Coordinates of C-alpha atoms and ligand atoms in Angstrom, one line a residue:
X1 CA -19.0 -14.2 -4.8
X2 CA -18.4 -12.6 -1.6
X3 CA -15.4 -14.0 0.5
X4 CA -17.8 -14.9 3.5
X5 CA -18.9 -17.4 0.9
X6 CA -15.0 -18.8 -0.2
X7 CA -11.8 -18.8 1.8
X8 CA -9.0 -15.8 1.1
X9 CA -7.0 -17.6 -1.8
X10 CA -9.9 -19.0 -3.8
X11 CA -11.2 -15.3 -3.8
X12 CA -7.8 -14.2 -5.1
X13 CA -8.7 -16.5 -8.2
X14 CA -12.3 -16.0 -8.7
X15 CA -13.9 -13.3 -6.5
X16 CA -16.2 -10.7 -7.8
X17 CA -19.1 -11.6 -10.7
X18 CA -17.4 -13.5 -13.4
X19 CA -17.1 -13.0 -16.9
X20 CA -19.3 -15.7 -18.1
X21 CA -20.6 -12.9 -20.2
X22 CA -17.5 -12.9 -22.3
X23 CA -17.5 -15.7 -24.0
X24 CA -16.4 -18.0 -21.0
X25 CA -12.8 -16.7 -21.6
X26 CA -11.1 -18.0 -18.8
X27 CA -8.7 -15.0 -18.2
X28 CA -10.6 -11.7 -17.9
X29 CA -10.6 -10.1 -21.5
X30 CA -8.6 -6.7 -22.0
X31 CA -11.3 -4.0 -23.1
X32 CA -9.1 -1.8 -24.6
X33 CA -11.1 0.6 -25.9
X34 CA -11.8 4.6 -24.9
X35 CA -15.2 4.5 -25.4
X36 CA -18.7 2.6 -25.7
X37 CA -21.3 2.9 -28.6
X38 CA -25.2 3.7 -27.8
X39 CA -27.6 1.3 -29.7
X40 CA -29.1 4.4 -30.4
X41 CA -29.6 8.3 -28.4
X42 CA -32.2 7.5 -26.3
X43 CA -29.8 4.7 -24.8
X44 CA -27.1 6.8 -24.7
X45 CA -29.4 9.1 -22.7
X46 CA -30.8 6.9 -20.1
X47 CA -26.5 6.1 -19.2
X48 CA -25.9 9.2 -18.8
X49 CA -29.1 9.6 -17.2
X50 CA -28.4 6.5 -14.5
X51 CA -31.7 4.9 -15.5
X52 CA -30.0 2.4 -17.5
X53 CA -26.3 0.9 -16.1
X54 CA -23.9 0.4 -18.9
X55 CA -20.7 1.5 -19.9
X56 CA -20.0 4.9 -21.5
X57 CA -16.5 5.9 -21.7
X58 CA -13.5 3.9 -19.7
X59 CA -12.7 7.3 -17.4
X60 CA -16.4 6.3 -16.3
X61 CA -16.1 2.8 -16.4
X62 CA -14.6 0.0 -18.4
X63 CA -15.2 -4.1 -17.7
X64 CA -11.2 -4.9 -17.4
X65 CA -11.3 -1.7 -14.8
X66 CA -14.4 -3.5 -12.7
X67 CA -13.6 -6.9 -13.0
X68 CA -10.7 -6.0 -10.6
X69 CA -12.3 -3.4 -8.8
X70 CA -15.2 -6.4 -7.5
X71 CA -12.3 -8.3 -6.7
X72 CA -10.4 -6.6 -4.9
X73 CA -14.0 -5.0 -2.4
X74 CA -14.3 -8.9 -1.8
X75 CA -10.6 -9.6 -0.7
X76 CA -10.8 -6.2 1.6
X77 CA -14.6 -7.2 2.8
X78 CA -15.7 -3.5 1.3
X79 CA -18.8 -2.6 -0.4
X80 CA -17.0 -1.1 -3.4
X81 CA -13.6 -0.8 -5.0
X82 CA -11.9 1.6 -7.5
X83 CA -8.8 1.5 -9.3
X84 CA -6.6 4.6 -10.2
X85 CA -3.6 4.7 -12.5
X86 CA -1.3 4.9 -9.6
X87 CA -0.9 4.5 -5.8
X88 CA -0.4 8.3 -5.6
X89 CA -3.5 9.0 -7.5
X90 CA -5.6 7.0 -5.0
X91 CA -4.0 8.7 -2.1
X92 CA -4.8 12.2 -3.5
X93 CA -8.5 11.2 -4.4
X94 CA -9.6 9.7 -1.5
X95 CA -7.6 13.0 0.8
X96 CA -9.0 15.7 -1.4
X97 CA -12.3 13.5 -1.4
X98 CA -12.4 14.1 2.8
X99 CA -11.0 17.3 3.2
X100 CA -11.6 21.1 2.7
X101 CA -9.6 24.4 3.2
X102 CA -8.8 24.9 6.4
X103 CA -9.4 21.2 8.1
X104 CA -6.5 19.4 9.8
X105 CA -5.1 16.1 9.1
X106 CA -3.8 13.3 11.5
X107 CA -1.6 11.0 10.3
X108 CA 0.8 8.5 11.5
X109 CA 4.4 9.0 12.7
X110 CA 5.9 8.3 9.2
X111 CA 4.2 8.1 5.5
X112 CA 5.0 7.3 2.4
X113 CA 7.1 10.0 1.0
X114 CA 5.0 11.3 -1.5
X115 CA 1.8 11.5 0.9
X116 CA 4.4 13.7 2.6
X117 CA 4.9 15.8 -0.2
X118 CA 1.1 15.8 -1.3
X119 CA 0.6 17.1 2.7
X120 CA 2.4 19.4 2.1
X121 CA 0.8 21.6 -1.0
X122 CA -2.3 21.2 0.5
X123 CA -1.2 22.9 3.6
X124 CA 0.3 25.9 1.2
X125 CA -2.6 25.7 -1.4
X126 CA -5.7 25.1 0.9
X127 CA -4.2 25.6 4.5
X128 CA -5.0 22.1 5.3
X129 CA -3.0 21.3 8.4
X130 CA -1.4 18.1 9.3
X131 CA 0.1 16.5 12.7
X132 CA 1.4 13.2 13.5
X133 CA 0.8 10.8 16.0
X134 CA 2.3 7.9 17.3
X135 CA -1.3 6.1 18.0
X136 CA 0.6 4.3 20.8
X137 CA -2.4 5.1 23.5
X138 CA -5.9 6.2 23.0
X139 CA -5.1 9.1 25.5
X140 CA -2.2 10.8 22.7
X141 CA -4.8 10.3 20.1
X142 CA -7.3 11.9 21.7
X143 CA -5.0 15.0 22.6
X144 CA -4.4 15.1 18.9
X145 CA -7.7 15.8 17.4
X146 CA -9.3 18.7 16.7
X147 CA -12.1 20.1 15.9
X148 CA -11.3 20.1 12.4
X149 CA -9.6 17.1 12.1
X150 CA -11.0 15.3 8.9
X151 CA -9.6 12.1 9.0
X152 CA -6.9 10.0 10.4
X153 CA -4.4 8.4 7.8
X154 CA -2.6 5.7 8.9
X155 CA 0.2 3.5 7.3
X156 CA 1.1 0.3 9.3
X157 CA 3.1 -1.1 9.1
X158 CA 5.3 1.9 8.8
X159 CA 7.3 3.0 6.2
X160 CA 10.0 2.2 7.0
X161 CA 10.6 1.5 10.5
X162 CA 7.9 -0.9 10.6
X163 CA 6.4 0.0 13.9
X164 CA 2.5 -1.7 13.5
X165 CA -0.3 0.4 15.0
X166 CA -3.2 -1.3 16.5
X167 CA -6.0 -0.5 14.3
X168 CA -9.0 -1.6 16.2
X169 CA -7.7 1.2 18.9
X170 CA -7.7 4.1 16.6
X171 CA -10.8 3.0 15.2
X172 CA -12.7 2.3 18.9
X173 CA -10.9 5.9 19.3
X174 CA -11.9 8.0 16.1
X175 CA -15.7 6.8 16.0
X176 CA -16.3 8.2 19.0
X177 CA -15.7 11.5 16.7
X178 CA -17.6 10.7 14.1
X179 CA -14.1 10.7 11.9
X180 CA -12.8 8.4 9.3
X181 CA -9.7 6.1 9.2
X182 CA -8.5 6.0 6.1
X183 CA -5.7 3.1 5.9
X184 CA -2.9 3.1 3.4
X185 CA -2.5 -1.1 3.5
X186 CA 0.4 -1.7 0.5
X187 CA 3.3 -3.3 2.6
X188 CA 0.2 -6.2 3.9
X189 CA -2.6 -6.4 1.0
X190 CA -5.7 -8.3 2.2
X191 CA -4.2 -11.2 2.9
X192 CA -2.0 -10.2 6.1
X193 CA -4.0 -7.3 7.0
X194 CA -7.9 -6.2 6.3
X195 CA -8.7 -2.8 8.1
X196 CA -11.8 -2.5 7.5
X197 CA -12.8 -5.6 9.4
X198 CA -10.9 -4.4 12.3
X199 CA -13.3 -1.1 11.9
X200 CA -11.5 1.6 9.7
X201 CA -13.3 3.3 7.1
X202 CA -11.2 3.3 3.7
X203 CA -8.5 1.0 2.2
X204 CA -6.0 2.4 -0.2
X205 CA -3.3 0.4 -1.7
X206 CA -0.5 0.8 -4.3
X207 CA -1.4 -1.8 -6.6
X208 CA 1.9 -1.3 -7.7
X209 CA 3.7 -3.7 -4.7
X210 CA 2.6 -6.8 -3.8
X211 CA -0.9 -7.1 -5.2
X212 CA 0.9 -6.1 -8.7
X213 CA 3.9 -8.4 -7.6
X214 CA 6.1 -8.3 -10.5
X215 CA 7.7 -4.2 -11.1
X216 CA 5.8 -3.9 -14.6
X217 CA 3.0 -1.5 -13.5
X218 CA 2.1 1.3 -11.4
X219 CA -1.5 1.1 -10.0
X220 CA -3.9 2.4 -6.8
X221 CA -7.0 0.9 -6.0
X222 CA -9.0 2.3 -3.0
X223 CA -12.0 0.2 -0.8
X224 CA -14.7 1.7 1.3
X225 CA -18.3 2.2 1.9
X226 CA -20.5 2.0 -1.4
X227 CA -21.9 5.7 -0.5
X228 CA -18.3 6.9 0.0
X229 CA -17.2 5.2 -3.2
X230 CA -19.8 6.6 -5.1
X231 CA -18.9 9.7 -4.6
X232 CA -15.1 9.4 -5.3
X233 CA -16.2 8.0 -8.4
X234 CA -17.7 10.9 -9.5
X235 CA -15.5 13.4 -8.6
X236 CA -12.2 12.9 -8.0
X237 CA -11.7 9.6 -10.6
X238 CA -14.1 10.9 -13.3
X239 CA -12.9 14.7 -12.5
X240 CA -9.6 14.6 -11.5
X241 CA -9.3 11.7 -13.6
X242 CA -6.7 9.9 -12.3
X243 CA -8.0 6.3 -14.0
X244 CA -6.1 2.9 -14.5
X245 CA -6.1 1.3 -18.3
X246 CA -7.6 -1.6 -19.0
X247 CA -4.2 -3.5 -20.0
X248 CA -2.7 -2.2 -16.0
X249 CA -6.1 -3.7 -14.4
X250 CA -5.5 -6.6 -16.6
X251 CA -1.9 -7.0 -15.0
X252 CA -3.3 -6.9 -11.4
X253 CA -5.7 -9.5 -11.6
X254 CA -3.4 -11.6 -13.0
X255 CA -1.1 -10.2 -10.3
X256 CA -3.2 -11.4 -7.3
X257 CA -3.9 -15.2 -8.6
X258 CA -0.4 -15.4 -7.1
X259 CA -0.5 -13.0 -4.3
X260 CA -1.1 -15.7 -1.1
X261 CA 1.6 -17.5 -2.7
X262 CA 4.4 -14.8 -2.9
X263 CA 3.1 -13.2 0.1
X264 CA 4.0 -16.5 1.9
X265 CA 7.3 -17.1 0.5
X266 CA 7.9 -12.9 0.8
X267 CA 7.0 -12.9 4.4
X268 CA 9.3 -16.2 5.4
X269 CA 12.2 -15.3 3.7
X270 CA 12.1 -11.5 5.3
X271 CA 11.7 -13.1 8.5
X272 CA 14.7 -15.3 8.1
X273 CA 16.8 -12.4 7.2
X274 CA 15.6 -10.4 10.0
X275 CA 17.1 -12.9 12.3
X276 CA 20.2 -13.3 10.5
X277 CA 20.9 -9.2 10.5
X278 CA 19.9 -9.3 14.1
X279 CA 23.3 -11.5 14.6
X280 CA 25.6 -9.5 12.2
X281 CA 27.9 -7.4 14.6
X282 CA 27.9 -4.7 11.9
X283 CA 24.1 -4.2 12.5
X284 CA 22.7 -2.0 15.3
X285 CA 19.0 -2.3 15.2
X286 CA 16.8 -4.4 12.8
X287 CA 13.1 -3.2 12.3
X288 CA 10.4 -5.8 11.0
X289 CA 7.1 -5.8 12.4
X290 CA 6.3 -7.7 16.0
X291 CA 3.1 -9.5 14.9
X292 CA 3.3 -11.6 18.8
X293 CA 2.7 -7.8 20.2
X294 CA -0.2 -8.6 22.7
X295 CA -2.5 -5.6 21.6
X296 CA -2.1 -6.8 18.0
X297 CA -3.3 -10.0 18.3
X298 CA -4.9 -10.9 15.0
X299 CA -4.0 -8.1 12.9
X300 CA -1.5 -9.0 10.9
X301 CA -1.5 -12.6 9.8
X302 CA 2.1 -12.8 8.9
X303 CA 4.9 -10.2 8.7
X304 CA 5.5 -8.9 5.2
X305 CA 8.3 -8.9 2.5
X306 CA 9.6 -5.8 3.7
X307 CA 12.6 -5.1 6.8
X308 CA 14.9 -2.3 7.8
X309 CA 17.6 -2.3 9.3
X310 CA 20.5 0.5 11.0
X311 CA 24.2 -0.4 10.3
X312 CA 27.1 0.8 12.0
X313 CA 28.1 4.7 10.5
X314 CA 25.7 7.0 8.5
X315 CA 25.2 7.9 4.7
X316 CA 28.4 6.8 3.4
X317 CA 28.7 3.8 5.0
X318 CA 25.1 2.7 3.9
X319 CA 25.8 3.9 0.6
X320 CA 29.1 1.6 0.2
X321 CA 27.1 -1.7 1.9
X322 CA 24.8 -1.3 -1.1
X323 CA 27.4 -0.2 -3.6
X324 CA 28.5 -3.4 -3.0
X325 CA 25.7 -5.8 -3.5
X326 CA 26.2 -8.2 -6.7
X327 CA 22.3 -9.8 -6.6
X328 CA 19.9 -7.0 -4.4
X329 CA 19.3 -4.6 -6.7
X330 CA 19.5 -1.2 -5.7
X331 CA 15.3 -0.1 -6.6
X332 CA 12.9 1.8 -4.5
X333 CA 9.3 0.2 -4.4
X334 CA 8.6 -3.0 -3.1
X335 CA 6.9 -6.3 -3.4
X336 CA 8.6 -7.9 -6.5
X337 CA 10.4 -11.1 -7.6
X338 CA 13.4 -9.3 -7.5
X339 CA 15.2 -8.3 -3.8
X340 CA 15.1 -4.3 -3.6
X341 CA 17.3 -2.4 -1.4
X342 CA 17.3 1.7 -0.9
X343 CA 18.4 4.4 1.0
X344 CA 15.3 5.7 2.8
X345 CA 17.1 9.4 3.9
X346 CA 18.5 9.8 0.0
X347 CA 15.7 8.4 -1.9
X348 CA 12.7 7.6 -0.9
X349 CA 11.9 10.0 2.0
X350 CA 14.7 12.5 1.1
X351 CA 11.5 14.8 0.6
X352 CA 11.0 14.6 4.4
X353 CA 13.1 17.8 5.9
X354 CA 15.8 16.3 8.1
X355 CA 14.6 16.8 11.6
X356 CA 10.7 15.2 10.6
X357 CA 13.2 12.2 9.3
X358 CA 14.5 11.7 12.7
X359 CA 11.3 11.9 14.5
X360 CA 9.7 9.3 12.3
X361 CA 13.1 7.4 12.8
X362 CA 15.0 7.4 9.8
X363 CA 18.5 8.0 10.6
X364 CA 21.0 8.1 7.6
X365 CA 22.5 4.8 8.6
X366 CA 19.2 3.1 8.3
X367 CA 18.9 0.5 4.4
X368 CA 15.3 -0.9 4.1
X369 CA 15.0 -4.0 2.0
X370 CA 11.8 -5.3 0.3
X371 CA 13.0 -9.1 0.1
X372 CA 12.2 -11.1 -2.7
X373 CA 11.9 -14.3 -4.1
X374 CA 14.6 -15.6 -4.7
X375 CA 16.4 -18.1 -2.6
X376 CA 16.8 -17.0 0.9
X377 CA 20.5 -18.0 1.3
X378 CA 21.3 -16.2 -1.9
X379 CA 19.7 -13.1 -0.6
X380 CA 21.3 -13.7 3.0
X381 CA 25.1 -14.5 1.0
X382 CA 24.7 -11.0 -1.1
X383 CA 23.9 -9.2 1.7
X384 CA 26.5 -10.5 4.4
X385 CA 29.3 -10.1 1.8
X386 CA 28.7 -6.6 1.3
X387 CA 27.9 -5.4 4.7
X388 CA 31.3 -6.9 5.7
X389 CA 32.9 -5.0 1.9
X390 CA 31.1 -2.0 2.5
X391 CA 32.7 -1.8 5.8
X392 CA 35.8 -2.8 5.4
X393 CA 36.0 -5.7 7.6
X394 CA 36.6 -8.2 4.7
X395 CA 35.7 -11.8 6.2
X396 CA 38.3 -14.0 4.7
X397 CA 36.9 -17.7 5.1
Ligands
PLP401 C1 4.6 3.1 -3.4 C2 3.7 3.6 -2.3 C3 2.7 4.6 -2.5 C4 2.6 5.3 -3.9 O1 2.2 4.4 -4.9 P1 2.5 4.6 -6.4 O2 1.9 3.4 -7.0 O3 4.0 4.6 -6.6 O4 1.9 5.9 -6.8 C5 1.9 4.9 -1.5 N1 2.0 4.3 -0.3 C6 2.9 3.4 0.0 C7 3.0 2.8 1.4 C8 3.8 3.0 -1.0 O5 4.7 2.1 -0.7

């Protein structure tokens, strides 16, 4: 079932071919299990041979594995999807997948941090070279690649400042070069965001956010073109080997049954919090992405479960707001039940030398929160009380 066929959420429940097969079991069974027996060699030969389809070894293939890789190509409207045992593992097969020594990069004005890092030793190992661009006109994006520009990796919303770049732009922009947009979609999933309808090439995800949804497993999946996916598939997952386990691919497809539903409440509850920063005088600037922007029209259907926001002072001050926090726990990741709050220049992109951090926006004052689902005023009540702790203005009511 493609999702042409059935709306967003129903897909969530029951896209890809279904496990009639298995014995009707409703849930999807867990095929834990490293490897498949041959009915007898010849068999065996022809799978190996890719005469005969079948399963052969779960590096290869395993049904748990594929029941959530067909889902998840129909919720991003891809030909083919692959699951790796983390978001990180995805990332790395999909770049060393499109790249060779000596081609260049171009990525957005602010990555996840270990994208950073993996950027980073291939520039030393292979002399791969990266640049960033704020994607803001066609014009800058143009001035940016080069002839050896590979392909264009993009997060957007950004991590963390949340800026939103208009896909269909880069898109228009990099076909007329014949190079691939590769899309890191965690913070949206397929149901605020689906690149590859707006024209990009590849969809990666950590599985381990929203589509996950409840900080008990670390996953990657990765959408694209079947010819594309083929290919990964046989090199960098069954090489590299970077594979998810049957039990993980388990948790994700029970994960996304959920997903429109928490991605609702997530996105509301953000929004309301937002707003309320946006009034706290302790708070200088509050990030969360502008889905009204007029060029964006469309692209993201909602806004997320995930905000930043600068307070007044730098590292120390942020430090004691969330030292003070009696609810939010203080977690990187994202996209749980639980409220999440971190330190972006200490933790999470503390790999980022400090004058890239600036340039991408991440000042030491700035806390990002991944709001969760819990009730909105006990979120908002946590965090007022410790911003006005943390800074010593005590509000005595
Ligand atoms: C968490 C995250 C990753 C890495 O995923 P893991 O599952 O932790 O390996 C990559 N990109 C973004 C945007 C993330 O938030």
């Amino acid at each position: 079932m493609n999702r042409k066929e059935k709306r967003m959420e129903t897909s969530m429940i029951h896209g890809g071919k279904h496990s009639d097969e298995f014995l009707r079991s409703l849930s999807m069974p867990i095929f834990q299990t490293s490897t498949f027996s041959f009915q007898n060699a010849s068999e065996g030969e022809r799978r190996f041979s890719g005469e005969e389809e079948g399963y052969i070894y779960t590096r290869l293939g395993n049904p748990t594995v594929k029941a959530l890789e067909e889902r998840m190509a129909v919720l991003e409207g891809g030909e083919k999807g692959l699951a790796f045992a983390s978001g990180m593992a995805a990332v790395s097969a999909v770049l060393i997948a499109l790249t060779k020594a000596n081609d260049h990069i171009l990525c957005s004005n602010g990555l996840y941090g270990c994208t950073y890092g993996l950027l980073t030793t291939l520039k030393e190992k292979y002399n791969i070279q990266h640049d960033f661009s704020l994607m803001e006109t066609e014009e800058e994006l143009r001035d940016r690649i080069t002839d050896s520009t590979a392909c264009l990796f993009i997060e957007t919303p950004i991590n963390p400042t949340m800026k939103v770049i208009d896909l269909r732009m880069v898109a228009k922009v990099a076909g007329e070069y014949n190079i691939p947009v590769v899309v890191d979609n965690t913070f949206c999933t397929p149901y605020l965001q689906r690149p590859l309808e707006l024209g990009c090439d590849i969809v990666i995800h950590s599985a381990t956010k929203y589509i996950g949804g409840h900080g008990d497993v670390i996953a990657g999946l990765v959408v694209g073109k079947k010819d594309f996916m083929d290919e990964l598939a046989m090199n960098e997952q069954k090489d590299i080997g970077g594979v998810l386990s049957p039990f993980d691919a388990w948790l994700l497809i029970r994960g996304l049954k959920t997903l429109h539903i928490r991605l609702d409440r997530h996105s509301s509850s953000a929004g309301k919090i937002a707003k309320y920063l946006k009034h706290h005088p302790l708070v200088n600037e509050v990030y969360y992405p502008d889905i009204e922007s007029p060029n964006l029209k469309g692209q993201m259907s909602d806004g997320g479960g995930v905000l930043a926001f600068d307070i007044e002072g730098g590292k120390e001050e942020a430090h004691q707001v969330m030292d003070q926090l009696k609810l939010i726990k203080i977690a990187v990741s994202l996209g749980d039940a639980e409220t999440l709050i971190q330190h972006p220049a200490s933790m999470t992109h503390a790999v980022v030398p400090e004058e890239e951090r600036k340039k991408m926006g991440i000042g030491d004052n700035l806390i990002r929160l991944s709001v969760g689902l819990e009730s909105v005023d006990d979120i908002w009540e946590d965090l007022e009380q410790a911003l006005n702790a943390g800074a010593g203005k005590k509000k005595r009511t």
